[in-house]
N, C-alpha and C. Protein backbone atom coordinates (compact mmCIF):
# COMPACT_ATOMS: atom_id res chain seq x y z
N MET A 1 21.15 -38.48 16.71
CA MET A 1 19.96 -39.23 16.23
C MET A 1 18.94 -38.24 15.79
N ALA A 2 18.25 -38.52 14.71
CA ALA A 2 17.20 -37.62 14.19
C ALA A 2 15.82 -38.01 14.84
N SER A 3 14.97 -36.99 15.03
CA SER A 3 13.74 -37.20 15.56
C SER A 3 12.71 -37.00 14.44
N GLN A 4 11.43 -37.38 14.67
CA GLN A 4 10.41 -37.28 13.64
C GLN A 4 9.73 -35.89 13.69
N GLY A 5 9.57 -35.22 12.62
CA GLY A 5 8.96 -33.94 12.52
C GLY A 5 7.42 -34.06 12.43
N LEU A 6 6.76 -32.97 12.19
CA LEU A 6 5.23 -32.99 12.17
C LEU A 6 4.69 -33.82 11.11
N GLN A 7 5.36 -33.86 9.98
CA GLN A 7 4.91 -34.63 8.82
C GLN A 7 5.54 -35.96 8.65
N GLY A 8 6.21 -36.45 9.68
CA GLY A 8 6.92 -37.67 9.61
C GLY A 8 8.26 -37.61 8.92
N LEU A 9 8.73 -36.45 8.64
CA LEU A 9 10.00 -36.29 8.04
C LEU A 9 11.04 -36.23 9.12
N PRO A 10 12.21 -36.73 8.86
CA PRO A 10 13.25 -36.62 9.92
C PRO A 10 13.75 -35.15 10.11
N MET A 11 13.94 -34.81 11.33
CA MET A 11 14.43 -33.49 11.61
C MET A 11 15.81 -33.66 12.32
N ALA A 12 16.79 -32.88 11.88
CA ALA A 12 18.04 -32.95 12.48
C ALA A 12 17.97 -32.29 13.89
N SER A 13 18.57 -32.97 14.95
CA SER A 13 18.56 -32.30 16.16
C SER A 13 19.91 -31.55 16.35
N SER A 14 19.86 -30.37 16.97
CA SER A 14 21.03 -29.71 17.22
C SER A 14 21.01 -29.13 18.58
N SER A 15 22.25 -28.91 19.11
CA SER A 15 22.33 -28.43 20.43
C SER A 15 21.93 -26.96 20.60
N SER A 16 22.17 -26.20 19.56
CA SER A 16 21.82 -24.79 19.64
C SER A 16 20.56 -24.58 18.88
N LYS A 17 19.73 -23.56 19.34
CA LYS A 17 18.46 -23.21 18.71
C LYS A 17 18.75 -22.24 17.56
N SER A 18 18.12 -22.51 16.45
CA SER A 18 18.29 -21.59 15.25
C SER A 18 17.01 -20.93 14.98
N GLU A 19 17.06 -19.78 14.40
CA GLU A 19 15.87 -18.99 14.04
C GLU A 19 15.28 -19.61 12.74
N VAL A 20 14.00 -19.65 12.55
CA VAL A 20 13.37 -20.06 11.38
C VAL A 20 12.91 -18.74 10.71
N LYS A 21 13.42 -18.56 9.48
CA LYS A 21 13.10 -17.36 8.72
C LYS A 21 12.24 -17.76 7.52
N PRO A 22 11.25 -17.00 7.19
CA PRO A 22 10.48 -17.34 6.08
C PRO A 22 11.17 -17.23 4.74
N VAL A 23 10.90 -18.02 3.79
CA VAL A 23 11.53 -17.94 2.44
C VAL A 23 10.79 -16.90 1.64
N VAL A 24 11.60 -15.95 1.19
CA VAL A 24 11.02 -14.91 0.30
C VAL A 24 11.86 -14.82 -0.94
N SER A 25 11.26 -14.59 -2.06
CA SER A 25 12.03 -14.46 -3.27
C SER A 25 12.71 -13.10 -3.25
N PRO A 26 13.83 -12.99 -3.93
CA PRO A 26 14.62 -11.86 -3.94
C PRO A 26 13.80 -10.66 -4.57
N GLY A 27 13.78 -9.53 -3.84
CA GLY A 27 13.08 -8.36 -4.37
C GLY A 27 11.57 -8.33 -3.95
N SER A 28 11.03 -9.41 -3.53
CA SER A 28 9.62 -9.35 -3.20
C SER A 28 9.30 -8.47 -1.96
N GLU A 29 10.21 -8.59 -1.01
CA GLU A 29 10.05 -7.85 0.24
C GLU A 29 10.30 -6.33 -0.06
N ALA A 30 11.24 -6.04 -0.81
CA ALA A 30 11.54 -4.69 -1.15
C ALA A 30 10.39 -4.01 -1.96
N CYS A 31 9.81 -4.80 -2.83
CA CYS A 31 8.69 -4.33 -3.63
C CYS A 31 7.50 -3.98 -2.75
N ALA A 32 7.21 -4.83 -1.81
CA ALA A 32 6.12 -4.63 -0.91
C ALA A 32 6.27 -3.41 -0.04
N VAL A 33 7.49 -3.15 0.30
CA VAL A 33 7.72 -1.98 1.20
C VAL A 33 7.74 -0.70 0.39
N SER A 34 8.36 -0.73 -0.82
CA SER A 34 8.49 0.52 -1.52
C SER A 34 7.32 0.88 -2.35
N LYS A 35 6.45 -0.04 -2.71
CA LYS A 35 5.28 0.33 -3.52
C LYS A 35 4.02 -0.35 -2.94
N PRO A 36 3.32 0.33 -2.05
CA PRO A 36 2.14 -0.19 -1.46
C PRO A 36 1.00 -0.26 -2.47
N LYS A 37 -0.22 -0.76 -2.10
CA LYS A 37 -1.35 -0.69 -3.02
C LYS A 37 -1.84 0.75 -3.07
N PRO A 38 -2.38 1.14 -4.19
CA PRO A 38 -2.86 2.51 -4.32
C PRO A 38 -4.10 2.87 -3.37
N CYS A 39 -4.83 1.83 -2.92
CA CYS A 39 -5.91 2.08 -2.04
C CYS A 39 -5.42 2.44 -0.59
N CYS A 40 -4.19 2.13 -0.32
CA CYS A 40 -3.66 2.27 1.04
C CYS A 40 -2.94 3.55 1.33
N VAL A 41 -2.77 4.34 0.28
CA VAL A 41 -1.97 5.56 0.49
C VAL A 41 -2.80 6.79 0.13
N CYS A 42 -2.45 7.93 0.71
CA CYS A 42 -3.05 9.19 0.37
C CYS A 42 -4.57 9.18 0.74
N LYS A 43 -4.97 8.57 1.77
CA LYS A 43 -6.30 8.45 2.17
C LYS A 43 -7.02 9.79 2.46
N ASP A 44 -6.24 10.69 3.21
CA ASP A 44 -6.81 11.89 3.54
C ASP A 44 -7.02 12.81 2.28
N GLU A 45 -6.10 12.87 1.37
CA GLU A 45 -6.12 13.62 0.16
C GLU A 45 -7.28 13.14 -0.73
N LYS A 46 -7.45 11.77 -0.76
CA LYS A 46 -8.49 11.13 -1.57
C LYS A 46 -9.79 11.55 -1.00
N SER A 47 -9.98 11.44 0.26
CA SER A 47 -11.33 11.84 0.88
C SER A 47 -11.65 13.30 0.68
N LYS A 48 -10.64 14.16 0.82
CA LYS A 48 -10.88 15.65 0.53
C LYS A 48 -11.29 15.82 -0.87
N ARG A 49 -10.61 15.14 -1.81
CA ARG A 49 -10.96 15.27 -3.25
C ARG A 49 -12.29 14.86 -3.48
N ASP A 50 -12.66 13.63 -2.97
CA ASP A 50 -13.98 13.10 -3.29
C ASP A 50 -15.02 13.95 -2.67
N GLU A 51 -14.89 14.49 -1.50
CA GLU A 51 -15.86 15.35 -0.84
C GLU A 51 -16.10 16.62 -1.62
N CYS A 52 -14.98 17.18 -2.04
CA CYS A 52 -15.02 18.39 -2.89
C CYS A 52 -15.84 18.13 -4.12
N MET A 53 -15.51 17.11 -4.85
CA MET A 53 -16.18 16.76 -6.07
C MET A 53 -17.68 16.44 -5.89
N LEU A 54 -18.00 15.78 -4.84
CA LEU A 54 -19.34 15.34 -4.67
C LEU A 54 -20.29 16.47 -4.19
N PHE A 55 -19.75 17.38 -3.37
CA PHE A 55 -20.58 18.38 -2.76
C PHE A 55 -20.33 19.78 -3.43
N SER A 56 -19.68 19.80 -4.57
CA SER A 56 -19.44 21.06 -5.24
C SER A 56 -20.77 21.53 -5.92
N LYS A 57 -21.06 22.79 -5.79
CA LYS A 57 -22.29 23.33 -6.41
C LYS A 57 -21.91 23.91 -7.81
N SER A 58 -20.71 23.85 -8.18
CA SER A 58 -20.24 24.42 -9.42
C SER A 58 -20.71 23.54 -10.61
N ALA A 59 -20.82 24.13 -11.77
CA ALA A 59 -21.18 23.42 -12.98
C ALA A 59 -19.95 22.52 -13.45
N ASP A 60 -18.78 22.92 -13.02
CA ASP A 60 -17.53 22.19 -13.38
C ASP A 60 -16.72 21.86 -12.11
N PRO A 61 -17.20 20.79 -11.41
CA PRO A 61 -16.48 20.46 -10.09
C PRO A 61 -14.99 20.21 -10.24
N ALA A 62 -14.57 19.75 -11.44
CA ALA A 62 -13.10 19.46 -11.58
C ALA A 62 -12.28 20.79 -11.55
N ARG A 63 -12.84 21.85 -12.10
CA ARG A 63 -12.20 23.16 -12.09
C ARG A 63 -12.27 23.69 -10.63
N ASP A 64 -13.42 23.50 -10.01
CA ASP A 64 -13.62 24.05 -8.73
C ASP A 64 -12.70 23.38 -7.65
N CYS A 65 -12.39 22.12 -7.83
CA CYS A 65 -11.65 21.35 -6.86
C CYS A 65 -10.23 21.10 -7.35
N LYS A 66 -9.70 21.88 -8.30
CA LYS A 66 -8.40 21.65 -8.89
C LYS A 66 -7.28 21.62 -7.81
N THR A 67 -7.33 22.37 -6.85
CA THR A 67 -6.17 22.30 -5.82
C THR A 67 -6.21 20.95 -5.06
N THR A 68 -7.38 20.51 -4.67
CA THR A 68 -7.39 19.23 -3.91
C THR A 68 -7.10 18.08 -4.91
N ILE A 69 -7.50 18.14 -6.12
CA ILE A 69 -7.10 17.14 -7.10
C ILE A 69 -5.60 17.06 -7.29
N ASP A 70 -5.01 18.27 -7.42
CA ASP A 70 -3.56 18.36 -7.57
C ASP A 70 -2.84 17.82 -6.31
N GLN A 71 -3.33 18.06 -5.19
CA GLN A 71 -2.69 17.55 -3.94
C GLN A 71 -2.74 16.07 -3.95
N TYR A 72 -3.89 15.47 -4.31
CA TYR A 72 -4.02 14.03 -4.42
C TYR A 72 -2.98 13.42 -5.48
N ARG A 73 -2.99 14.08 -6.64
CA ARG A 73 -2.06 13.52 -7.65
C ARG A 73 -0.62 13.60 -7.22
N SER A 74 -0.21 14.75 -6.63
CA SER A 74 1.16 14.77 -6.15
C SER A 74 1.51 13.75 -5.03
N CYS A 75 0.54 13.47 -4.17
CA CYS A 75 0.76 12.50 -3.16
C CYS A 75 0.88 11.17 -3.77
N MET A 76 0.03 10.78 -4.79
CA MET A 76 0.15 9.45 -5.38
C MET A 76 1.40 9.38 -6.24
N ALA A 77 1.78 10.48 -6.80
CA ALA A 77 3.08 10.43 -7.56
C ALA A 77 4.30 10.13 -6.66
N GLY A 78 4.16 10.62 -5.43
CA GLY A 78 5.24 10.31 -4.46
C GLY A 78 5.38 8.88 -4.14
N PHE A 79 4.36 8.06 -4.40
CA PHE A 79 4.36 6.65 -4.21
C PHE A 79 4.56 5.94 -5.47
N GLY A 80 4.81 6.66 -6.64
CA GLY A 80 5.02 6.00 -7.87
C GLY A 80 3.77 5.76 -8.71
N PHE A 81 2.67 6.34 -8.37
CA PHE A 81 1.43 6.07 -9.16
C PHE A 81 1.09 7.30 -10.00
N GLN A 82 0.59 7.03 -11.19
CA GLN A 82 0.17 8.21 -11.98
C GLN A 82 -1.34 8.11 -12.07
N VAL A 83 -1.97 9.31 -11.69
CA VAL A 83 -3.42 9.36 -11.72
C VAL A 83 -3.89 10.39 -12.69
């Protein structure tokens, strides 16, 4: 015999408990794992780059901070982002 669910829809009763798994479209889970948001990766490199650029006394901070900028770019490239 079927029992009533939360929304008044019939639910099949079974003797064994089954797991409820969320429905995900194919590839959506893999995409979320393999390519995170750019704001969530390379935080240390980004803060070092920003600090160097902001507090540089040089007339050309980009040249002065080239090593930290390159470290940030290579980190982002490792996650598939081009900066």
